[in-house]
Amino acid sequence: MQHFPIFLDVAGKAIVLSGGSEAALAKLRLLLKTEAHLHVFASDPAPEIETWNTDGRLVLTRRPLAADDLAAATLVYAANEDTAEDSRVACMARDAGIFVNVVDNLEASAFITPAIVDRDPVTVAIGTEGAAPVLARAIKRDIEERLPQSLGLLARLGKAFRAHADALPMGRIRRDFWSAFYFTSGPRAAAQGQSAIEATLEAELAAHLAAETRPGHITFVGAGPGDPELLTLKARRALDEADIVIHDRLVPSEILELARREAVILSVGKEGFGPSTPQERINGLLIEHGRTGAQIVRLKSGDAAIFGRLEEELDAVESAGIGYSIVPGITAASAASAQIGRSLTARGRNSELRLLTGHDIDGLAEQDWQALARPGAVAAIYMGKRAARFVQGRLLMHGAAADTPISIVENASRPQGRSLPSRLCSLAEDMVDADLSGPAVMLLGLSPRDAATAAARIAIPAKEHA
Ligand code: SAH
């Protein structure tokens, strides 16, 4: 982030703008929404600027900007549409130690003006650091559509009502009150004007004062394979409402950022052979927080019910008498098969799909190798990085063809995703050569849809030799 977004208090402060044509007008239309004192310097100002001057909305001086004019300025805009004049203004501002924006010149600017969605006092600022104005416009349009015009009025009246709302106990009930007002009853009342909104605030307050505290609840949520867009809508909503999020290590930060800002985020990472939180401690955390009445999201990668020790946690929660629900997620096998463009089942090839783990509590996991060795068998092997040689040996021993295709799919659905085509005979070596650093599944019986192109497209990093 080269540019850090902040909201600057400009009420009663001087903002100086140099320029009088289109670029100046565009900036002034924005600046006129503020409570700043606007000083415009232009030898040949557009008629709108003349009018604003006459109406007392800004002060116009009909000459080029001079260094002395900057004495009391908080911000300076160079909007002359003339490179030489803009750089003269920018130099003066820099010399005076004042932040300057040169219109359409990111390099020469000390700050940039974001695209703005204005529901004053709610203001959304969108910045792309100059990378993609089209993107900023599209996002702005999206947010404009999503935020009702009444939001500004609701926020103003809500703000004035804050002291009354303090009668509600802190935490969930108070939050529920505000979210009912802003998202349900408030927008409905807005159509009837200010007094209807004020009546709604009173009615919601009375209803929430009478409400009982909600009991604790745990939602076991499958976070999917990593791409935040592969979260279900239910998962999004659960994250939106959570007081506490307890997550596994494989859940990426992009997904955790979707949790409510006030939510407490606890990591109970368990990764292969690395350090981990003992299962008893995780169960203990769920019960401890559940008993406080917290709304907890227990976030597990992929689908919570696949190699996620879900039932151990359900047993613990249930025996403590805490309510729970389960939100399924997209498992790694689905994301991996999508990444290699193959179907996990196919008529005439396999009418059965197995999900295996390379490891279980006893170490390397034994399986029905005979069934897996049959031609056409398809299986997704989870947690198999260190089990590749074992799996290879067992399958060959049970008569699987040496050229059985296997795809190693790392970081499925994530930006750094890789698919590596392999064969049973070279699996162990290919796994070492792949030098995997992210989570990976092996898809036994499937090669990437177009193995040749895939191999050319996805470079396997050269192994480092000491
Ligand atoms: N509940 C999860 C699995 C947890 S076990 C699910 O349904 O996907 C952890 C294993 O899942 C990892 O060792 C790896 O084999 C697999 N895995 C999880 N995310 C993955 C991803 N994005 N790409 C490939 N494999 C993944």
Short mmCIF file of C-alpha atoms and ligand atoms in Angstrom, two decimals:
data_model
loop_
_atom_site.label_atom_id
_atom_site.label_comp_id
_atom_site.label_asym_id
_atom_site.label_seq_id
_atom_site.Cartn_x
_atom_site.Cartn_y
_atom_site.Cartn_z
CA MET A 1 0.00 0.00 0.00
CA GLN A 2 1.88 3.07 -1.22
CA HIS A 3 -1.00 5.41 -0.37
CA PHE A 4 -2.54 5.17 3.08
CA PRO A 5 -6.21 6.19 3.20
CA ILE A 6 -7.21 8.61 5.95
CA PHE A 7 -10.11 11.03 6.46
CA LEU A 8 -8.86 14.56 6.96
CA ASP A 9 -10.72 17.17 9.03
CA VAL A 10 -10.96 20.10 6.63
CA ALA A 11 -13.81 21.99 8.31
CA GLY A 12 -12.84 25.68 8.42
CA LYS A 13 -9.43 24.94 6.83
CA ALA A 14 -8.15 26.50 3.61
CA ILE A 15 -7.83 24.38 0.48
CA VAL A 16 -6.14 26.12 -2.44
CA LEU A 17 -6.81 25.13 -6.02
CA SER A 18 -4.91 26.46 -9.00
CA GLY A 19 -6.74 26.19 -12.35
CA GLY A 20 -10.01 27.25 -13.92
CA SER A 21 -11.16 24.74 -16.53
CA GLU A 22 -12.49 21.15 -16.69
CA ALA A 23 -9.99 19.47 -14.34
CA ALA A 24 -10.47 22.26 -11.81
CA LEU A 25 -14.25 21.97 -12.06
CA ALA A 26 -14.17 18.21 -11.47
CA LYS A 27 -12.15 18.63 -8.29
CA LEU A 28 -14.19 21.61 -7.10
CA ARG A 29 -17.46 19.68 -7.40
CA LEU A 30 -16.01 17.24 -4.87
CA LEU A 31 -14.42 19.87 -2.66
CA LEU A 32 -17.66 21.85 -2.48
CA LYS A 33 -19.16 18.93 -0.53
CA THR A 34 -16.71 19.66 2.29
CA GLU A 35 -16.77 22.34 4.98
CA ALA A 36 -13.38 23.70 3.88
CA HIS A 37 -12.72 27.30 2.74
CA LEU A 38 -11.91 27.03 -0.96
CA HIS A 39 -9.52 29.48 -2.63
CA VAL A 40 -9.30 29.27 -6.41
CA PHE A 41 -6.58 30.96 -8.45
CA ALA A 42 -7.32 31.21 -12.19
CA SER A 43 -6.66 33.89 -14.78
CA ASP A 44 -9.48 32.65 -16.98
CA PRO A 45 -12.03 30.82 -14.78
CA ALA A 46 -14.98 28.80 -16.13
CA PRO A 47 -18.41 30.43 -15.63
CA GLU A 48 -19.37 27.88 -12.91
CA ILE A 49 -16.44 29.06 -10.82
CA GLU A 50 -17.58 32.66 -11.29
CA THR A 51 -21.03 31.68 -10.06
CA TRP A 52 -19.71 29.80 -7.03
CA ASN A 53 -17.61 32.88 -6.26
CA THR A 54 -20.66 35.15 -6.49
CA ASP A 55 -22.66 32.73 -4.30
CA GLY A 56 -19.92 32.87 -1.68
CA ARG A 57 -19.16 29.14 -1.95
CA LEU A 58 -15.49 29.81 -2.76
CA VAL A 59 -13.12 32.75 -3.10
CA LEU A 60 -11.83 33.39 -6.61
CA THR A 61 -8.63 35.31 -7.35
CA ARG A 62 -8.13 36.14 -11.02
CA ARG A 63 -4.39 35.58 -11.39
CA PRO A 64 -1.88 32.72 -11.18
CA LEU A 65 -1.08 31.33 -7.73
CA ALA A 66 1.87 32.90 -5.90
CA ALA A 67 3.91 31.47 -3.04
CA ASP A 68 2.41 33.92 -0.52
CA ASP A 69 -1.08 32.59 -1.25
CA LEU A 70 -0.19 29.29 0.37
CA ALA A 71 0.49 30.61 3.85
CA ALA A 72 -2.61 29.16 5.53
CA ALA A 73 -3.37 26.28 3.15
CA THR A 74 -3.97 22.72 4.36
CA LEU A 75 -4.03 21.14 0.91
CA VAL A 76 -3.13 22.34 -2.57
CA TYR A 77 -4.55 21.15 -5.89
CA ALA A 78 -2.69 21.85 -9.15
CA ALA A 79 -5.41 21.54 -11.78
CA ASN A 80 -4.18 23.80 -14.55
CA GLU A 81 -4.04 21.15 -17.29
CA ASP A 82 -0.70 22.74 -18.10
CA THR A 83 2.37 20.71 -17.13
CA ALA A 84 4.67 23.66 -16.58
CA GLU A 85 2.18 25.60 -14.47
CA ASP A 86 1.21 22.50 -12.47
CA SER A 87 4.82 21.72 -11.67
CA ARG A 88 5.44 25.34 -10.63
CA VAL A 89 2.48 25.11 -8.23
CA ALA A 90 3.61 21.70 -6.96
CA CYS A 91 7.11 23.05 -6.27
CA MET A 92 5.71 25.99 -4.29
CA ALA A 93 3.51 23.67 -2.23
CA ARG A 94 6.37 21.29 -1.52
CA ASP A 95 8.61 24.20 -0.51
CA ALA A 96 5.90 25.37 1.88
CA GLY A 97 5.54 21.83 3.27
CA ILE A 98 1.92 21.48 2.14
CA PHE A 99 0.46 18.30 0.64
CA VAL A 100 -0.18 18.79 -3.05
CA ASN A 101 -2.20 16.89 -5.62
CA VAL A 102 -1.34 17.36 -9.26
CA VAL A 103 -4.33 16.29 -11.30
CA ASP A 104 -3.58 13.26 -13.49
CA ASN A 105 0.00 13.09 -12.30
CA LEU A 106 0.48 10.43 -9.67
CA GLU A 107 4.26 10.78 -9.41
CA ALA A 108 4.15 14.51 -8.74
CA SER A 109 1.36 14.17 -6.15
CA ALA A 110 1.83 13.85 -2.42
CA PHE A 111 -1.75 12.58 -2.08
CA ILE A 112 -4.48 11.34 -4.37
CA THR A 113 -8.20 11.95 -4.22
CA PRO A 114 -10.13 8.68 -4.13
CA ALA A 115 -13.38 7.91 -5.92
CA ILE A 116 -16.06 8.69 -3.37
CA VAL A 117 -19.49 7.31 -2.53
CA ASP A 118 -21.15 10.05 -0.53
CA ARG A 119 -23.83 9.22 2.01
CA ASP A 120 -22.58 11.87 4.42
CA PRO A 121 -21.69 11.15 7.20
CA VAL A 122 -21.02 7.72 5.67
CA THR A 123 -18.30 8.15 3.09
CA VAL A 124 -16.72 5.34 1.11
CA ALA A 125 -13.37 6.15 -0.47
CA ILE A 126 -12.05 3.90 -3.24
CA GLY A 127 -8.45 3.98 -4.38
CA THR A 128 -6.50 1.92 -6.90
CA GLU A 129 -3.25 3.91 -6.62
CA GLY A 130 -3.83 5.05 -10.17
CA ALA A 131 -3.65 1.47 -11.45
CA ALA A 132 -7.17 1.17 -12.79
CA PRO A 133 -9.61 4.07 -12.89
CA VAL A 134 -12.06 1.74 -14.66
CA LEU A 135 -11.96 -0.58 -11.68
CA ALA A 136 -12.50 2.27 -9.23
CA ARG A 137 -15.52 3.41 -11.24
CA ALA A 138 -16.99 -0.09 -11.35
CA ILE A 139 -16.55 -0.53 -7.59
CA LYS A 140 -18.07 2.89 -6.98
CA ARG A 141 -21.10 1.99 -9.11
CA ASP A 142 -21.48 -1.26 -7.19
CA ILE A 143 -21.38 0.42 -3.81
CA GLU A 144 -23.65 3.28 -4.96
CA GLU A 145 -26.26 0.67 -5.84
CA ARG A 146 -25.85 -1.18 -2.59
CA LEU A 147 -26.05 1.75 -0.18
CA PRO A 148 -29.54 3.23 0.01
CA GLN A 149 -29.79 6.99 -0.48
CA SER A 150 -31.39 7.16 2.97
CA LEU A 151 -28.23 5.86 4.62
CA GLY A 152 -26.86 9.34 5.29
CA LEU A 153 -30.04 10.39 7.07
CA LEU A 154 -30.16 7.12 9.03
CA ALA A 155 -26.56 7.59 10.10
CA ARG A 156 -27.13 11.19 11.21
CA LEU A 157 -30.21 10.28 13.24
CA GLY A 158 -28.49 7.15 14.55
CA LYS A 159 -25.54 9.19 15.71
CA ALA A 160 -27.82 11.57 17.60
CA PHE A 161 -29.46 8.55 19.25
CA ARG A 162 -26.20 6.96 20.46
CA ALA A 163 -26.52 8.16 24.05
CA HIS A 164 -30.00 6.57 24.33
CA ALA A 165 -28.70 3.29 22.90
CA ASP A 166 -26.14 3.16 25.71
CA ALA A 167 -29.03 1.94 27.87
CA LEU A 168 -28.54 -1.43 26.14
CA PRO A 169 -25.90 -3.77 27.53
CA MET A 170 -22.64 -3.66 25.57
CA GLY A 171 -21.99 -6.43 23.08
CA ARG A 172 -24.39 -8.55 21.13
CA ILE A 173 -27.71 -6.89 22.09
CA ARG A 174 -26.41 -3.43 21.33
CA ARG A 175 -25.00 -4.61 18.01
CA ASP A 176 -28.27 -6.34 17.16
CA PHE A 177 -30.12 -3.11 17.88
CA TRP A 178 -27.92 -1.13 15.49
CA SER A 179 -27.99 -3.72 12.77
CA ALA A 180 -31.79 -3.99 12.98
CA PHE A 181 -31.98 -0.20 12.66
CA TYR A 182 -29.49 0.21 9.80
CA PHE A 183 -30.41 -2.83 7.75
CA THR A 184 -34.05 -3.65 8.43
CA SER A 185 -36.41 -1.24 10.15
CA GLY A 186 -34.46 1.98 9.45
CA PRO A 187 -34.43 1.73 5.63
CA ARG A 188 -38.13 0.78 5.73
CA ALA A 189 -39.01 3.84 7.80
CA ALA A 190 -36.80 6.14 5.70
CA ALA A 191 -39.42 6.41 2.98
CA GLN A 192 -41.74 8.14 5.48
CA GLY A 193 -39.19 10.69 6.55
CA GLN A 194 -37.34 11.81 9.62
CA SER A 195 -40.04 11.42 12.28
CA ALA A 196 -40.75 7.83 11.19
CA ILE A 197 -37.05 7.05 11.54
CA GLU A 198 -36.97 8.58 15.01
CA ALA A 199 -40.01 6.53 16.02
CA THR A 200 -38.27 3.41 14.72
CA LEU A 201 -35.23 4.09 16.87
CA GLU A 202 -37.45 4.32 19.94
CA ALA A 203 -39.37 1.15 19.03
CA GLU A 204 -36.19 -0.86 18.34
CA LEU A 205 -34.69 0.32 21.60
CA ALA A 206 -37.75 -0.79 23.57
CA ALA A 207 -37.77 -4.17 21.80
CA HIS A 208 -34.07 -4.75 22.45
CA LEU A 209 -34.26 -3.64 26.06
CA ALA A 210 -36.88 -6.35 26.55
CA ALA A 211 -34.92 -9.00 24.61
CA GLU A 212 -33.28 -11.88 26.42
CA THR A 213 -29.60 -12.59 25.97
CA ARG A 214 -28.99 -15.11 23.21
CA PRO A 215 -27.35 -18.36 24.31
CA GLY A 216 -23.91 -19.22 22.96
CA HIS A 217 -23.81 -20.98 19.60
CA ILE A 218 -21.09 -22.62 17.55
CA THR A 219 -21.25 -22.74 13.79
CA PHE A 220 -18.83 -25.23 12.28
CA VAL A 221 -18.02 -23.67 8.93
CA GLY A 222 -16.18 -25.13 5.96
CA ALA A 223 -14.06 -22.27 4.60
CA GLY A 224 -13.37 -24.00 1.28
CA PRO A 225 -9.95 -24.52 -0.29
CA GLY A 226 -8.68 -20.96 0.07
CA ASP A 227 -10.26 -18.75 -2.59
CA PRO A 228 -12.60 -16.42 -0.63
CA GLU A 229 -15.06 -16.54 -3.53
CA LEU A 230 -15.54 -20.23 -2.85
CA LEU A 231 -17.08 -19.48 0.53
CA THR A 232 -20.79 -20.20 0.71
CA LEU A 233 -23.22 -17.36 1.41
CA LYS A 234 -23.98 -19.02 4.73
CA ALA A 235 -20.29 -19.01 5.61
CA ARG A 236 -20.11 -15.28 4.77
CA ARG A 237 -23.08 -14.57 6.96
CA ALA A 238 -21.72 -16.62 9.87
CA LEU A 239 -18.44 -14.68 9.65
CA ASP A 240 -20.41 -11.44 9.56
CA GLU A 241 -22.14 -12.28 12.82
CA ALA A 242 -19.36 -14.00 14.77
CA ASP A 243 -18.06 -12.70 18.08
CA ILE A 244 -15.20 -15.19 17.96
CA VAL A 245 -13.60 -17.02 15.05
CA ILE A 246 -11.52 -20.08 15.89
CA HIS A 247 -9.68 -21.19 12.77
CA ASP A 248 -7.23 -23.74 11.45
CA ARG A 249 -3.91 -22.77 9.92
CA LEU A 250 -4.98 -23.52 6.35
CA VAL A 251 -7.62 -20.76 6.38
CA PRO A 252 -6.00 -17.80 4.58
CA SER A 253 -5.99 -14.25 5.93
CA GLU A 254 -8.19 -13.05 3.01
CA ILE A 255 -11.02 -15.13 4.47
CA LEU A 256 -10.37 -14.11 8.08
CA GLU A 257 -10.59 -10.48 7.00
CA LEU A 258 -14.24 -11.07 6.14
CA ALA A 259 -15.07 -11.55 9.82
CA ARG A 260 -16.74 -8.73 11.70
CA ARG A 261 -14.13 -6.15 12.63
CA GLU A 262 -14.74 -6.53 16.35
CA ALA A 263 -14.54 -10.34 16.20
CA VAL A 264 -11.78 -12.02 18.18
CA ILE A 265 -9.74 -14.24 15.87
CA LEU A 266 -8.05 -17.26 17.44
CA SER A 267 -5.70 -19.51 15.51
CA VAL A 268 -5.53 -23.13 16.58
CA GLY A 269 -3.29 -24.18 13.72
CA LYS A 270 -2.58 -27.80 13.16
CA GLU A 271 -0.27 -28.49 10.28
CA GLY A 272 1.25 -31.80 9.28
CA PHE A 273 4.15 -32.32 11.62
CA GLY A 274 4.52 -28.74 12.83
CA PRO A 275 3.48 -27.27 16.17
CA SER A 276 -0.20 -27.68 16.94
CA THR A 277 -2.88 -26.92 19.49
CA PRO A 278 -3.94 -30.17 21.18
CA GLN A 279 -7.50 -31.22 20.32
CA GLU A 280 -8.50 -31.07 24.00
CA ARG A 281 -7.45 -27.42 24.11
CA ILE A 282 -9.56 -26.64 21.03
CA ASN A 283 -12.56 -28.42 22.57
CA GLY A 284 -11.93 -26.48 25.77
CA LEU A 285 -11.88 -23.14 23.93
CA LEU A 286 -15.17 -23.91 22.18
CA ILE A 287 -16.88 -24.77 25.45
CA GLU A 288 -15.36 -21.91 27.42
CA HIS A 289 -16.45 -19.27 24.90
CA GLY A 290 -19.77 -20.98 24.10
CA ARG A 291 -20.72 -20.70 27.77
CA THR A 292 -20.22 -16.93 27.76
CA GLY A 293 -23.04 -16.61 25.21
CA ALA A 294 -20.64 -15.87 22.35
CA GLN A 295 -21.56 -16.56 18.74
CA ILE A 296 -18.60 -18.66 17.61
CA VAL A 297 -17.50 -19.64 14.14
CA ARG A 298 -15.28 -22.71 14.12
CA LEU A 299 -13.65 -22.27 10.74
CA LYS A 300 -12.04 -25.27 9.10
CA SER A 301 -10.46 -25.47 5.66
CA GLY A 302 -12.38 -27.19 2.87
CA ASP A 303 -15.35 -29.07 4.24
CA ALA A 304 -15.41 -29.32 8.02
CA ALA A 305 -16.61 -32.92 7.80
CA ILE A 306 -13.65 -34.16 5.75
CA PHE A 307 -10.47 -34.92 7.70
CA GLY A 308 -11.37 -32.14 10.11
CA ARG A 309 -11.89 -34.03 13.41
CA LEU A 310 -15.39 -32.57 13.36
CA GLU A 311 -17.09 -35.27 15.40
CA GLU A 312 -14.62 -34.94 18.26
CA GLU A 313 -15.52 -31.27 18.54
CA LEU A 314 -19.24 -31.93 18.12
CA ASP A 315 -19.13 -34.49 20.94
CA ALA A 316 -17.42 -32.00 23.24
CA VAL A 317 -19.79 -29.16 22.41
CA GLU A 318 -22.87 -31.32 22.67
CA SER A 319 -21.87 -32.76 26.04
CA ALA A 320 -21.47 -29.20 27.31
CA GLY A 321 -25.04 -28.46 26.17
CA ILE A 322 -24.01 -25.77 23.67
CA GLY A 323 -26.04 -25.38 20.48
CA TYR A 324 -24.32 -25.83 17.13
CA SER A 325 -24.89 -25.97 13.40
CA ILE A 326 -22.76 -27.07 10.46
CA VAL A 327 -22.15 -25.17 7.22
CA PRO A 328 -20.60 -27.40 4.55
CA GLY A 329 -17.73 -26.15 2.40
CA ILE A 330 -15.97 -27.01 -0.83
CA THR A 331 -13.42 -29.71 -0.17
CA ALA A 332 -9.87 -29.70 -1.56
CA ALA A 333 -10.65 -32.63 -3.91
CA SER A 334 -13.32 -30.56 -5.68
CA ALA A 335 -11.04 -27.55 -6.02
CA ALA A 336 -8.18 -29.74 -7.25
CA SER A 337 -10.26 -31.52 -9.88
CA ALA A 338 -11.55 -28.13 -11.07
CA GLN A 339 -7.97 -26.91 -11.31
CA ILE A 340 -6.90 -29.79 -13.57
CA GLY A 341 -10.12 -29.65 -15.58
CA ARG A 342 -11.23 -33.20 -14.75
CA SER A 343 -14.32 -34.81 -13.32
CA LEU A 344 -13.98 -36.84 -10.13
CA THR A 345 -16.38 -39.44 -11.49
CA ALA A 346 -17.05 -40.44 -15.10
CA ARG A 347 -19.42 -42.91 -16.69
CA GLY A 348 -17.56 -46.03 -17.77
CA ARG A 349 -14.44 -45.07 -15.84
CA ASN A 350 -15.21 -44.88 -12.13
CA SER A 351 -18.52 -45.14 -10.36
CA GLU A 352 -16.78 -44.75 -7.05
CA LEU A 353 -14.63 -41.98 -5.61
CA ARG A 354 -12.47 -42.35 -2.55
CA LEU A 355 -11.20 -39.62 -0.28
CA LEU A 356 -8.13 -40.87 1.57
CA THR A 357 -5.69 -39.51 4.05
CA GLY A 358 -2.01 -40.25 3.73
CA HIS A 359 -1.74 -40.22 7.50
CA ASP A 360 -3.96 -41.20 10.37
CA ILE A 361 -3.39 -41.32 14.11
CA ASP A 362 -1.23 -44.45 13.71
CA GLY A 363 1.06 -42.85 11.08
CA LEU A 364 0.98 -43.86 7.42
CA ALA A 365 -2.58 -44.88 6.68
CA GLU A 366 -3.48 -48.32 5.34
CA GLN A 367 -6.23 -48.44 2.72
CA ASP A 368 -8.08 -50.90 0.54
CA TRP A 369 -5.11 -51.00 -1.84
CA GLN A 370 -6.59 -53.75 -3.98
CA ALA A 371 -9.57 -51.59 -4.88
CA LEU A 372 -7.38 -48.56 -5.45
CA ALA A 373 -5.04 -50.54 -7.75
CA ARG A 374 -7.87 -51.41 -10.17
CA PRO A 375 -7.80 -49.71 -13.58
CA GLY A 376 -9.92 -46.56 -13.65
CA ALA A 377 -9.90 -46.11 -9.84
CA VAL A 378 -10.00 -42.48 -8.75
CA ALA A 379 -9.05 -41.24 -5.30
CA ALA A 380 -8.14 -37.93 -3.73
CA ILE A 381 -5.30 -38.39 -1.28
CA TYR A 382 -5.19 -35.68 1.40
CA MET A 383 -2.23 -34.99 3.66
CA GLY A 384 -0.14 -37.16 1.39
CA LYS A 385 3.07 -35.18 0.83
CA ARG A 386 5.16 -37.46 3.01
CA ALA A 387 3.19 -40.56 2.14
CA ALA A 388 3.93 -40.54 -1.60
CA ARG A 389 6.56 -43.29 -1.48
CA PHE A 390 4.39 -45.44 0.78
CA VAL A 391 1.31 -45.02 -1.44
CA GLN A 392 3.40 -45.76 -4.53
CA GLY A 393 4.85 -48.93 -3.01
CA ARG A 394 1.49 -50.26 -1.80
CA LEU A 395 -0.27 -49.62 -5.09
CA LEU A 396 2.47 -51.24 -7.21
CA MET A 397 2.53 -54.19 -4.83
CA HIS A 398 -1.20 -54.67 -5.39
CA GLY A 399 -0.82 -54.68 -9.15
CA ALA A 400 -1.58 -51.08 -10.17
CA ALA A 401 -0.21 -50.16 -13.61
CA ALA A 402 3.11 -48.32 -13.37
CA ASP A 403 1.84 -45.64 -15.76
CA THR A 404 -1.32 -44.90 -13.74
CA PRO A 405 -1.74 -41.11 -13.96
CA ILE A 406 -1.62 -39.03 -10.79
CA SER A 407 -1.98 -35.27 -10.51
CA ILE A 408 -0.31 -33.46 -7.65
CA VAL A 409 -2.35 -30.33 -7.03
CA GLU A 410 -0.90 -27.73 -4.69
CA ASN A 411 -2.75 -24.68 -3.38
CA ALA A 412 -5.89 -25.53 -5.34
CA SER A 413 -8.08 -22.47 -6.01
CA ARG A 414 -5.42 -20.07 -4.72
CA PRO A 415 -3.42 -17.62 -6.84
CA GLN A 416 -0.25 -19.66 -6.38
CA GLY A 417 -2.01 -22.92 -7.41
CA ARG A 418 0.06 -25.53 -9.30
CA SER A 419 -0.88 -28.81 -10.99
CA LEU A 420 1.90 -31.30 -11.63
CA PRO A 421 1.24 -34.35 -13.80
CA SER A 422 2.89 -37.51 -12.50
CA ARG A 423 2.70 -41.32 -12.91
CA LEU A 424 2.67 -44.01 -10.28
CA CYS A 425 6.18 -45.20 -11.26
CA SER A 426 7.75 -41.77 -10.67
CA LEU A 427 5.42 -40.45 -7.95
CA ALA A 428 7.87 -40.39 -5.05
CA GLU A 429 10.58 -38.61 -7.08
CA ASP A 430 8.09 -36.19 -8.65
CA MET A 431 6.80 -35.31 -5.22
CA VAL A 432 10.32 -34.49 -4.01
CA ASP A 433 11.08 -32.52 -7.20
CA ALA A 434 7.84 -30.57 -6.84
CA ASP A 435 9.27 -29.06 -3.67
CA LEU A 436 5.79 -28.25 -2.37
CA SER A 437 5.34 -25.53 0.20
CA GLY A 438 1.52 -25.25 0.28
CA PRO A 439 -1.22 -27.79 0.97
CA ALA A 440 -1.53 -30.44 -1.74
CA VAL A 441 -3.78 -33.31 -2.73
CA MET A 442 -2.89 -36.14 -5.06
CA LEU A 443 -5.58 -37.17 -7.50
CA LEU A 444 -4.97 -40.83 -8.23
CA GLY A 445 -6.21 -41.95 -11.66
CA LEU A 446 -6.50 -38.47 -13.14
CA SER A 447 -4.05 -36.55 -15.30
CA PRO A 448 -4.58 -32.85 -15.97
CA ARG A 449 -7.05 -32.53 -18.83
CA ASP A 450 -4.37 -31.45 -21.20
CA ALA A 451 -1.26 -32.80 -19.51
CA ALA A 452 1.08 -31.58 -22.22
CA THR A 453 -0.10 -27.98 -22.16
CA ALA A 454 -0.41 -28.01 -18.41
CA ALA A 455 3.17 -29.18 -18.06
CA ALA A 456 4.39 -26.42 -20.35
CA ARG A 457 2.27 -23.81 -18.66
CA ILE A 458 3.08 -24.62 -15.06
CA ALA A 459 6.78 -24.48 -14.47
CA ILE A 460 8.13 -26.72 -11.74
CA PRO A 461 10.72 -24.62 -9.94
CA ALA A 462 14.24 -25.99 -10.35
CA LYS A 463 15.42 -27.74 -7.21
CA GLU A 464 18.05 -25.82 -5.37
CA HIS A 465 21.36 -27.57 -5.05
CA ALA A 466 23.61 -26.54 -2.21
N1 SAH B 1 -11.24 -30.33 5.51
C1 SAH B 1 -10.27 -30.13 4.46
C2 SAH B 1 -9.11 -31.09 4.59
C3 SAH B 1 -8.29 -30.86 5.82
S1 SAH B 1 -6.90 -31.89 5.89
C4 SAH B 1 -10.97 -30.24 3.11
O1 SAH B 1 -12.13 -30.67 3.04
O2 SAH B 1 -10.35 -29.90 2.11
C5 SAH B 1 -5.65 -30.88 5.19
C6 SAH B 1 -5.29 -31.38 3.81
O3 SAH B 1 -6.25 -30.91 2.87
C7 SAH B 1 -3.96 -30.86 3.29
O4 SAH B 1 -2.88 -31.62 3.78
C8 SAH B 1 -4.15 -31.05 1.81
O5 SAH B 1 -3.97 -32.40 1.46
C9 SAH B 1 -5.62 -30.74 1.63
N2 SAH B 1 -5.86 -29.32 1.20
C10 SAH B 1 -6.48 -28.35 1.88
N3 SAH B 1 -6.55 -27.23 1.15
C11 SAH B 1 -5.96 -27.49 -0.03
C12 SAH B 1 -5.72 -26.74 -1.22
N4 SAH B 1 -6.11 -25.46 -1.33
N5 SAH B 1 -5.08 -27.34 -2.24
C13 SAH B 1 -4.70 -28.62 -2.14
N6 SAH B 1 -4.89 -29.39 -1.05
C14 SAH B 1 -5.52 -28.85 0.00
#
